[in-house]
mmCIF file of N, CA, C and O in Angstrom:
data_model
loop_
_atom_site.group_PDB
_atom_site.id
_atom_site.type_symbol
_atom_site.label_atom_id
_atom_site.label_comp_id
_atom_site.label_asym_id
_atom_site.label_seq_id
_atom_site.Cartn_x
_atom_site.Cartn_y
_atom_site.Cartn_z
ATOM 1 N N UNK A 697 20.955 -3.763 -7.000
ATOM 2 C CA UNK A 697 20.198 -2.554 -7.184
ATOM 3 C C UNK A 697 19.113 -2.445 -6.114
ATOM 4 O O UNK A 697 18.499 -3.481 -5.857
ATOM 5 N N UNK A 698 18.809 -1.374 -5.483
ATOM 6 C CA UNK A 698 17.891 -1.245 -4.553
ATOM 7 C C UNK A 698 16.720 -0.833 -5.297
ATOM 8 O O UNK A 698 16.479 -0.466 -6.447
ATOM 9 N N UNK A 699 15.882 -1.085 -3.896
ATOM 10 C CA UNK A 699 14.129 -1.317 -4.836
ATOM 11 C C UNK A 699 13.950 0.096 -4.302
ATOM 12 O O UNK A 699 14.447 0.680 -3.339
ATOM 13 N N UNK A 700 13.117 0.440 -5.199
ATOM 14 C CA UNK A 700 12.403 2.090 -4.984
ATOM 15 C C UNK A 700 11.746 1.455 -4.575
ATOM 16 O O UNK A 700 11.364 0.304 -4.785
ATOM 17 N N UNK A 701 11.446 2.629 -3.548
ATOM 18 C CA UNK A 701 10.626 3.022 -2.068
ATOM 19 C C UNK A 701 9.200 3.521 -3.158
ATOM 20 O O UNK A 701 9.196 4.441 -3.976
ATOM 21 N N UNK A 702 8.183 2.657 -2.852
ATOM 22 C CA UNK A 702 6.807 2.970 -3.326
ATOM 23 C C UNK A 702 6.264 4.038 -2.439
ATOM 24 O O UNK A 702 6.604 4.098 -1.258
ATOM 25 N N UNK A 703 5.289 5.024 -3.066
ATOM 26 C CA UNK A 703 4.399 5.563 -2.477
ATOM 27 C C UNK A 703 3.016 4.962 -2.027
ATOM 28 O O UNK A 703 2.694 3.814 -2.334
ATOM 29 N N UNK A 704 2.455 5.545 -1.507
ATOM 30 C CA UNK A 704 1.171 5.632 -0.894
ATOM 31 C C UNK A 704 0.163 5.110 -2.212
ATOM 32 O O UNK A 704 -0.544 4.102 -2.185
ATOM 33 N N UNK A 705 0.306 6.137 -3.438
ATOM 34 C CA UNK A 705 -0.513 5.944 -4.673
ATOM 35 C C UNK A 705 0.095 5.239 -5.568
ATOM 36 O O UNK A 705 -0.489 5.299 -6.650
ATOM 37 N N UNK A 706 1.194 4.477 -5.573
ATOM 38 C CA UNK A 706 1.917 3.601 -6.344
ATOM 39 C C UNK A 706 1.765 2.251 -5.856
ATOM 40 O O UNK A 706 1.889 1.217 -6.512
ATOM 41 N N UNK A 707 1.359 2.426 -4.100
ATOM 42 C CA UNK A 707 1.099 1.190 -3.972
ATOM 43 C C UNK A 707 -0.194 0.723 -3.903
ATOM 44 O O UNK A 707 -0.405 -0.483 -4.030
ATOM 45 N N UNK A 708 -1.433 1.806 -3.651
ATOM 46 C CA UNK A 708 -2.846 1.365 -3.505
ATOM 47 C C UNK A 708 -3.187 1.299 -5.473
ATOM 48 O O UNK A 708 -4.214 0.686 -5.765
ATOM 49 N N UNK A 709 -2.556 1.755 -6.393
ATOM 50 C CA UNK A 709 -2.888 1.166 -7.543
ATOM 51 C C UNK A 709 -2.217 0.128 -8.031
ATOM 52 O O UNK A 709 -2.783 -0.401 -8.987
ATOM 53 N N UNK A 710 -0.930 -0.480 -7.618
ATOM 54 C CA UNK A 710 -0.967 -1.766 -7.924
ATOM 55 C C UNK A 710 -1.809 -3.038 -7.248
ATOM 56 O O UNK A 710 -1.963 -4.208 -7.598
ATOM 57 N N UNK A 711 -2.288 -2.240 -6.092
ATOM 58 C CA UNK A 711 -3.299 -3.375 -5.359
ATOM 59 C C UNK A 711 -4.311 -3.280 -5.942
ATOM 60 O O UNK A 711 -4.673 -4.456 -5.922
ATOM 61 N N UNK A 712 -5.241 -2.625 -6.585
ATOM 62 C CA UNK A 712 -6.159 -2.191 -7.671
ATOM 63 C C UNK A 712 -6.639 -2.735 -8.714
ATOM 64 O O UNK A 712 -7.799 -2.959 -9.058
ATOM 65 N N UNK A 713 -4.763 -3.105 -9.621
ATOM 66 C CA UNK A 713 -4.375 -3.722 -10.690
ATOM 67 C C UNK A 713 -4.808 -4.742 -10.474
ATOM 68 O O UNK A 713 -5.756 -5.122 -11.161
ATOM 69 N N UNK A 714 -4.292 -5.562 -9.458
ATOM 70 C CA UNK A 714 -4.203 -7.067 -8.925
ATOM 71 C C UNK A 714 -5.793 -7.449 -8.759
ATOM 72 O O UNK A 714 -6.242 -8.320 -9.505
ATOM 73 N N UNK A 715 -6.478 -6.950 -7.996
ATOM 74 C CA UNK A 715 -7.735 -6.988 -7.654
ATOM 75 C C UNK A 715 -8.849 -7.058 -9.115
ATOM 76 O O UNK A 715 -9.927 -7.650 -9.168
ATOM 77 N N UNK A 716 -8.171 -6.247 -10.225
ATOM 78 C CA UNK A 716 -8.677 -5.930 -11.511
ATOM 79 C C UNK A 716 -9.036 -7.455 -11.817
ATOM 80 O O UNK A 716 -10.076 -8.083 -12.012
ATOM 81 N N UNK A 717 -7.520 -7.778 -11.759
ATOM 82 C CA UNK A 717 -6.636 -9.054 -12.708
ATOM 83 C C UNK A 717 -7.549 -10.305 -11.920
ATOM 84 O O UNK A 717 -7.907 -11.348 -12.468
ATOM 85 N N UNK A 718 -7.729 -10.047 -10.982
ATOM 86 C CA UNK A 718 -8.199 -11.164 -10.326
ATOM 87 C C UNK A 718 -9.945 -11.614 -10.529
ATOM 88 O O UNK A 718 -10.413 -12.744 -10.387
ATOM 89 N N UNK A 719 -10.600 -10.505 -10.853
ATOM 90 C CA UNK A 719 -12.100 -9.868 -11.031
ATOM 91 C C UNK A 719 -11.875 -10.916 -12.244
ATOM 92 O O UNK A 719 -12.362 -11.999 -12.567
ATOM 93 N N UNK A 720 -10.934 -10.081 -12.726
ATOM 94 C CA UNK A 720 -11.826 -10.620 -14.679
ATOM 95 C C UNK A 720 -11.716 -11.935 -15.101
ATOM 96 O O UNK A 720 -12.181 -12.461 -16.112
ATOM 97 N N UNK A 721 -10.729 -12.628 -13.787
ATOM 98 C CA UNK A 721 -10.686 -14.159 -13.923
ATOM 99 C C UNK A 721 -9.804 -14.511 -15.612
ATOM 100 O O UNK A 721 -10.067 -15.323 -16.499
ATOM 101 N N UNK A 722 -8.858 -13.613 -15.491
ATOM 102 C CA UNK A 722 -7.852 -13.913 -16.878
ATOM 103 C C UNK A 722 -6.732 -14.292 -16.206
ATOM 104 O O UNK A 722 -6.009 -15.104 -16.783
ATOM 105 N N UNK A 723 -6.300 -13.775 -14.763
ATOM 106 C CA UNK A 723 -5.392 -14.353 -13.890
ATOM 107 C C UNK A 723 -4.954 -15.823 -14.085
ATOM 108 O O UNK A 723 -5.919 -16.531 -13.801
ATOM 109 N N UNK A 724 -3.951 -16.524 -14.434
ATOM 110 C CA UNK A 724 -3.622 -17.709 -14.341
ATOM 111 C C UNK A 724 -3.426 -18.209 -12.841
ATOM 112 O O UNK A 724 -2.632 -17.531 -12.188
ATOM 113 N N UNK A 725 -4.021 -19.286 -12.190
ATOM 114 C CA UNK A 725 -4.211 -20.029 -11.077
ATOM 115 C C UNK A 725 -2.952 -20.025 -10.625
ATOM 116 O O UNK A 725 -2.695 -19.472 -9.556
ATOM 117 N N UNK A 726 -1.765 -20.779 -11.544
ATOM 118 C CA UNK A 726 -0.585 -20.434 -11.162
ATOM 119 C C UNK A 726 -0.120 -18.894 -10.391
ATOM 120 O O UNK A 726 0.597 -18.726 -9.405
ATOM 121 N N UNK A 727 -0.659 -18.122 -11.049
ATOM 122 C CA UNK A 727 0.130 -16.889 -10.584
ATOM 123 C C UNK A 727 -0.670 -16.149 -9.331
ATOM 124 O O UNK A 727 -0.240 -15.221 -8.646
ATOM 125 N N UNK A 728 -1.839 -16.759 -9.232
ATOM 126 C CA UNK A 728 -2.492 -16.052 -7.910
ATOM 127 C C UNK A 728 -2.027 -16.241 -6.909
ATOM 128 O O UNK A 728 -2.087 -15.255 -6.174
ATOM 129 N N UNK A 729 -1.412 -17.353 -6.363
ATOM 130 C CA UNK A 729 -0.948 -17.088 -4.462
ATOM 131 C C UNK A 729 0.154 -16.286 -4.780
ATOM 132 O O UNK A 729 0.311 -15.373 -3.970
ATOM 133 N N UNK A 730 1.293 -16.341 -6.054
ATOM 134 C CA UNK A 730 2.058 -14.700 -6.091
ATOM 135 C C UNK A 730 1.327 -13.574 -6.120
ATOM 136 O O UNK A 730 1.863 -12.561 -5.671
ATOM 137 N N UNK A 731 0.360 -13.513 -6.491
ATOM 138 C CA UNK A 731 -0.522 -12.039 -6.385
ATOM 139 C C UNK A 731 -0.785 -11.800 -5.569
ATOM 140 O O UNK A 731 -0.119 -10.888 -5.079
ATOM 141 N N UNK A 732 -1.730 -12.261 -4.865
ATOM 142 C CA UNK A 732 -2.235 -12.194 -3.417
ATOM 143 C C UNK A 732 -0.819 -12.188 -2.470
ATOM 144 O O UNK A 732 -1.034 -11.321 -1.624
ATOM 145 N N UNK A 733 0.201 -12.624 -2.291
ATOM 146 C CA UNK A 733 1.680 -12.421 -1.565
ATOM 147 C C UNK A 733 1.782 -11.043 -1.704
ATOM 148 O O UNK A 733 1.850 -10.316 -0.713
ATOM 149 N N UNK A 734 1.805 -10.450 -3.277
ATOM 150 C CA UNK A 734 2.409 -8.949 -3.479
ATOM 151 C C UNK A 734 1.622 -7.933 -2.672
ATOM 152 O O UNK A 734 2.044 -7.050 -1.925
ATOM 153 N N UNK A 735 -0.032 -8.375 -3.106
ATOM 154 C CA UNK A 735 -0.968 -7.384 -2.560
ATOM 155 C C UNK A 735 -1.253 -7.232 -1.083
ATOM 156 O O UNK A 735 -1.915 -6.295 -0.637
ATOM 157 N N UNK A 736 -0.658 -8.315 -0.247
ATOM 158 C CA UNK A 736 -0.760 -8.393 0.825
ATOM 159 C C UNK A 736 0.679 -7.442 1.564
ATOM 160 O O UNK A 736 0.521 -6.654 2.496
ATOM 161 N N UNK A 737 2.087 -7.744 0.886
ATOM 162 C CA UNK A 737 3.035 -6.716 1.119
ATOM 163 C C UNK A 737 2.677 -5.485 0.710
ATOM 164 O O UNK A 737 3.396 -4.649 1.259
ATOM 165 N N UNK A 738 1.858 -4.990 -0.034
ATOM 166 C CA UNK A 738 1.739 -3.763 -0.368
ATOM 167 C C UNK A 738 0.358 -3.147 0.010
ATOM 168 O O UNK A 738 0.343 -1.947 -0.264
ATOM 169 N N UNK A 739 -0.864 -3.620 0.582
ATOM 170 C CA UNK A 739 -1.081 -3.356 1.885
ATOM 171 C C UNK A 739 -0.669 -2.999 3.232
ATOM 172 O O UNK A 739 -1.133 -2.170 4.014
ATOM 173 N N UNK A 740 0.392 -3.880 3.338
ATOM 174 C CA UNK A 740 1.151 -3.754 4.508
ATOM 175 C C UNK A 740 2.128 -1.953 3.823
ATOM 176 O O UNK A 740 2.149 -0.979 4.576
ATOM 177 N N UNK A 741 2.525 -1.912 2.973
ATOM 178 C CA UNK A 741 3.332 -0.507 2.567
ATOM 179 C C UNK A 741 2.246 0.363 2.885
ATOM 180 O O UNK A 741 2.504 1.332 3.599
ATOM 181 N N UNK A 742 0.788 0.149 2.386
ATOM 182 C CA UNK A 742 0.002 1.205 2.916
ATOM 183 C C UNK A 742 -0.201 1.570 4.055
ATOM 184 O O UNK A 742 -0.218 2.778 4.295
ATOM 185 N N UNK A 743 -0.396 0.696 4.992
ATOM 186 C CA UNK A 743 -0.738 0.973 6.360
ATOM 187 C C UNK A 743 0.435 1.053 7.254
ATOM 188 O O UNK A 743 0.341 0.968 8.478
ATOM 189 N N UNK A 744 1.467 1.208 6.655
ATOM 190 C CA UNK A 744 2.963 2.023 6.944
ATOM 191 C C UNK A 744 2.397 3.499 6.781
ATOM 192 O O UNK A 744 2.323 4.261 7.744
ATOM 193 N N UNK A 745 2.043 3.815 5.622
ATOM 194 C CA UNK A 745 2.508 4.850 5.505
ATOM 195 C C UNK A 745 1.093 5.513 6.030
ATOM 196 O O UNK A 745 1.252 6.441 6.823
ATOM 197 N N UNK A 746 0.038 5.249 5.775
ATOM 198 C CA UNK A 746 -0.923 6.113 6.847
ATOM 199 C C UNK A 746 -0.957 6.186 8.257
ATOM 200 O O UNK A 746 -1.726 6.830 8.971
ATOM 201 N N UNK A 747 0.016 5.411 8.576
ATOM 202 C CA UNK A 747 0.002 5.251 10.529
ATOM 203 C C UNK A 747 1.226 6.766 10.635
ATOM 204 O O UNK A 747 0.832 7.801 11.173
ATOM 205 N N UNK A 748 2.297 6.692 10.202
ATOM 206 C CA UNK A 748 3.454 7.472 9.491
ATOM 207 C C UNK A 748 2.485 8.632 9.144
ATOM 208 O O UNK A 748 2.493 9.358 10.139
ATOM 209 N N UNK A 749 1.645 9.160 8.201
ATOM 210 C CA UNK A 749 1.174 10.398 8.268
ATOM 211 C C UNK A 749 0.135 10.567 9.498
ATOM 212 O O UNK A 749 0.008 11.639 10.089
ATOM 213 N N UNK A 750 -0.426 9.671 9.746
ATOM 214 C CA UNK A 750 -1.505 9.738 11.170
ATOM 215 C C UNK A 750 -0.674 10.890 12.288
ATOM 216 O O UNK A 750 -0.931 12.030 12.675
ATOM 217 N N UNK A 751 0.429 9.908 12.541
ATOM 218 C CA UNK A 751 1.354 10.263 13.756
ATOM 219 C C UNK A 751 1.942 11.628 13.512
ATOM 220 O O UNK A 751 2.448 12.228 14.460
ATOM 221 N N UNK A 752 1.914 12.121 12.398
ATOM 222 C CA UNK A 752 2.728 13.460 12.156
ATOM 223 C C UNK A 752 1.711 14.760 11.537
ATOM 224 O O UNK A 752 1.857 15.956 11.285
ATOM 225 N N UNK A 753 0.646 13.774 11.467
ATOM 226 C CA UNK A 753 -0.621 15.364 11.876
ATOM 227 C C UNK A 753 -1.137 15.244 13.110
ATOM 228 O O UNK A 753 -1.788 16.211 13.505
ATOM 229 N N UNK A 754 -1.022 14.315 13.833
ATOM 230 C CA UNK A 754 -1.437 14.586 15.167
ATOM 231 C C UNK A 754 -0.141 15.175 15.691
ATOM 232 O O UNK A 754 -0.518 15.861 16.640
ATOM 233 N N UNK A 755 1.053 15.278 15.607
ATOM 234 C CA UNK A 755 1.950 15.649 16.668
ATOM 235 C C UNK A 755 1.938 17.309 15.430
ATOM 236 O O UNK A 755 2.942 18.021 15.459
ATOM 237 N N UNK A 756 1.146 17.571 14.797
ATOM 238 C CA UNK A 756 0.762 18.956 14.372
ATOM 239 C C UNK A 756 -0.197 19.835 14.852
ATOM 240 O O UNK A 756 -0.261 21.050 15.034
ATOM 241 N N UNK A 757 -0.958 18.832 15.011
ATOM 242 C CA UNK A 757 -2.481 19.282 15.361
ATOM 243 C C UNK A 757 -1.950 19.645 17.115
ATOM 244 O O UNK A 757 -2.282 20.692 17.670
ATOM 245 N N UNK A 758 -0.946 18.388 17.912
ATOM 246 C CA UNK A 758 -0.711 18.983 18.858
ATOM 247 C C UNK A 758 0.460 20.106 19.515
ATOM 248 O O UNK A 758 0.666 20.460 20.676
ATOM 249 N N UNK A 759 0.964 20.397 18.511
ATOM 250 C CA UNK A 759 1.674 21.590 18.715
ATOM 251 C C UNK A 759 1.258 22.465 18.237
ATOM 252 O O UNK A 759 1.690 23.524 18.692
ATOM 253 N N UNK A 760 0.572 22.536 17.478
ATOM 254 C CA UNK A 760 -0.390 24.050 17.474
ATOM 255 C C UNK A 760 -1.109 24.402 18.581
ATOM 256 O O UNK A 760 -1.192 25.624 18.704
ATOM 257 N N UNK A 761 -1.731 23.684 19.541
ATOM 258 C CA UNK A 761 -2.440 23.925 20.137
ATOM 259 C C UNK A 761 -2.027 23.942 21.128
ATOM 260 O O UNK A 761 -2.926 24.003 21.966
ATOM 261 N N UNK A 762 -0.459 23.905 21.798
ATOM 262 C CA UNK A 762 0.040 24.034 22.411
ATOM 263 C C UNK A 762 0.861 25.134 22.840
ATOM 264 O O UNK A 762 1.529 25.329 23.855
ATOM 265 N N UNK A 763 0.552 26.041 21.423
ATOM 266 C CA UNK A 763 1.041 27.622 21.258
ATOM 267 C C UNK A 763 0.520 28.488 21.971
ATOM 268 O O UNK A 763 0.866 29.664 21.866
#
């Protein structure tokens, strides 16, 4: 089965979650270097996808102005 493709806001609130989980110190020790792994891939999904909208309002911003 393929993994759904996260969004932008699906992935900055599970990094959120994690960050929550990690605050309130209910996190089991065990499971933190998996947490910190996830939140670090899904960081990385974020700054996919804002470089990805960056690049496609600037190549907006520059064809408008090229009219």
């Amino acid at each position: 089965m393929a993994k759904k493709k996260l969004t932008y806001t699906e992935a900055i609130a599970e990094v959120e979650q994690i960050l929550a989980d990690i605050r309130s110190g209910k996190m089991d020790v065990d499971k933190l270097s998996e947490a910190v792994r996830r939140a670090k891939e899904l960081i990385g999904v974020c700054r996919n996808i804002l470089s990805k909208s960056e690049a496609e309002v600037e190549q907006l911003i520059n064809s408008s102005t090229e009219e």
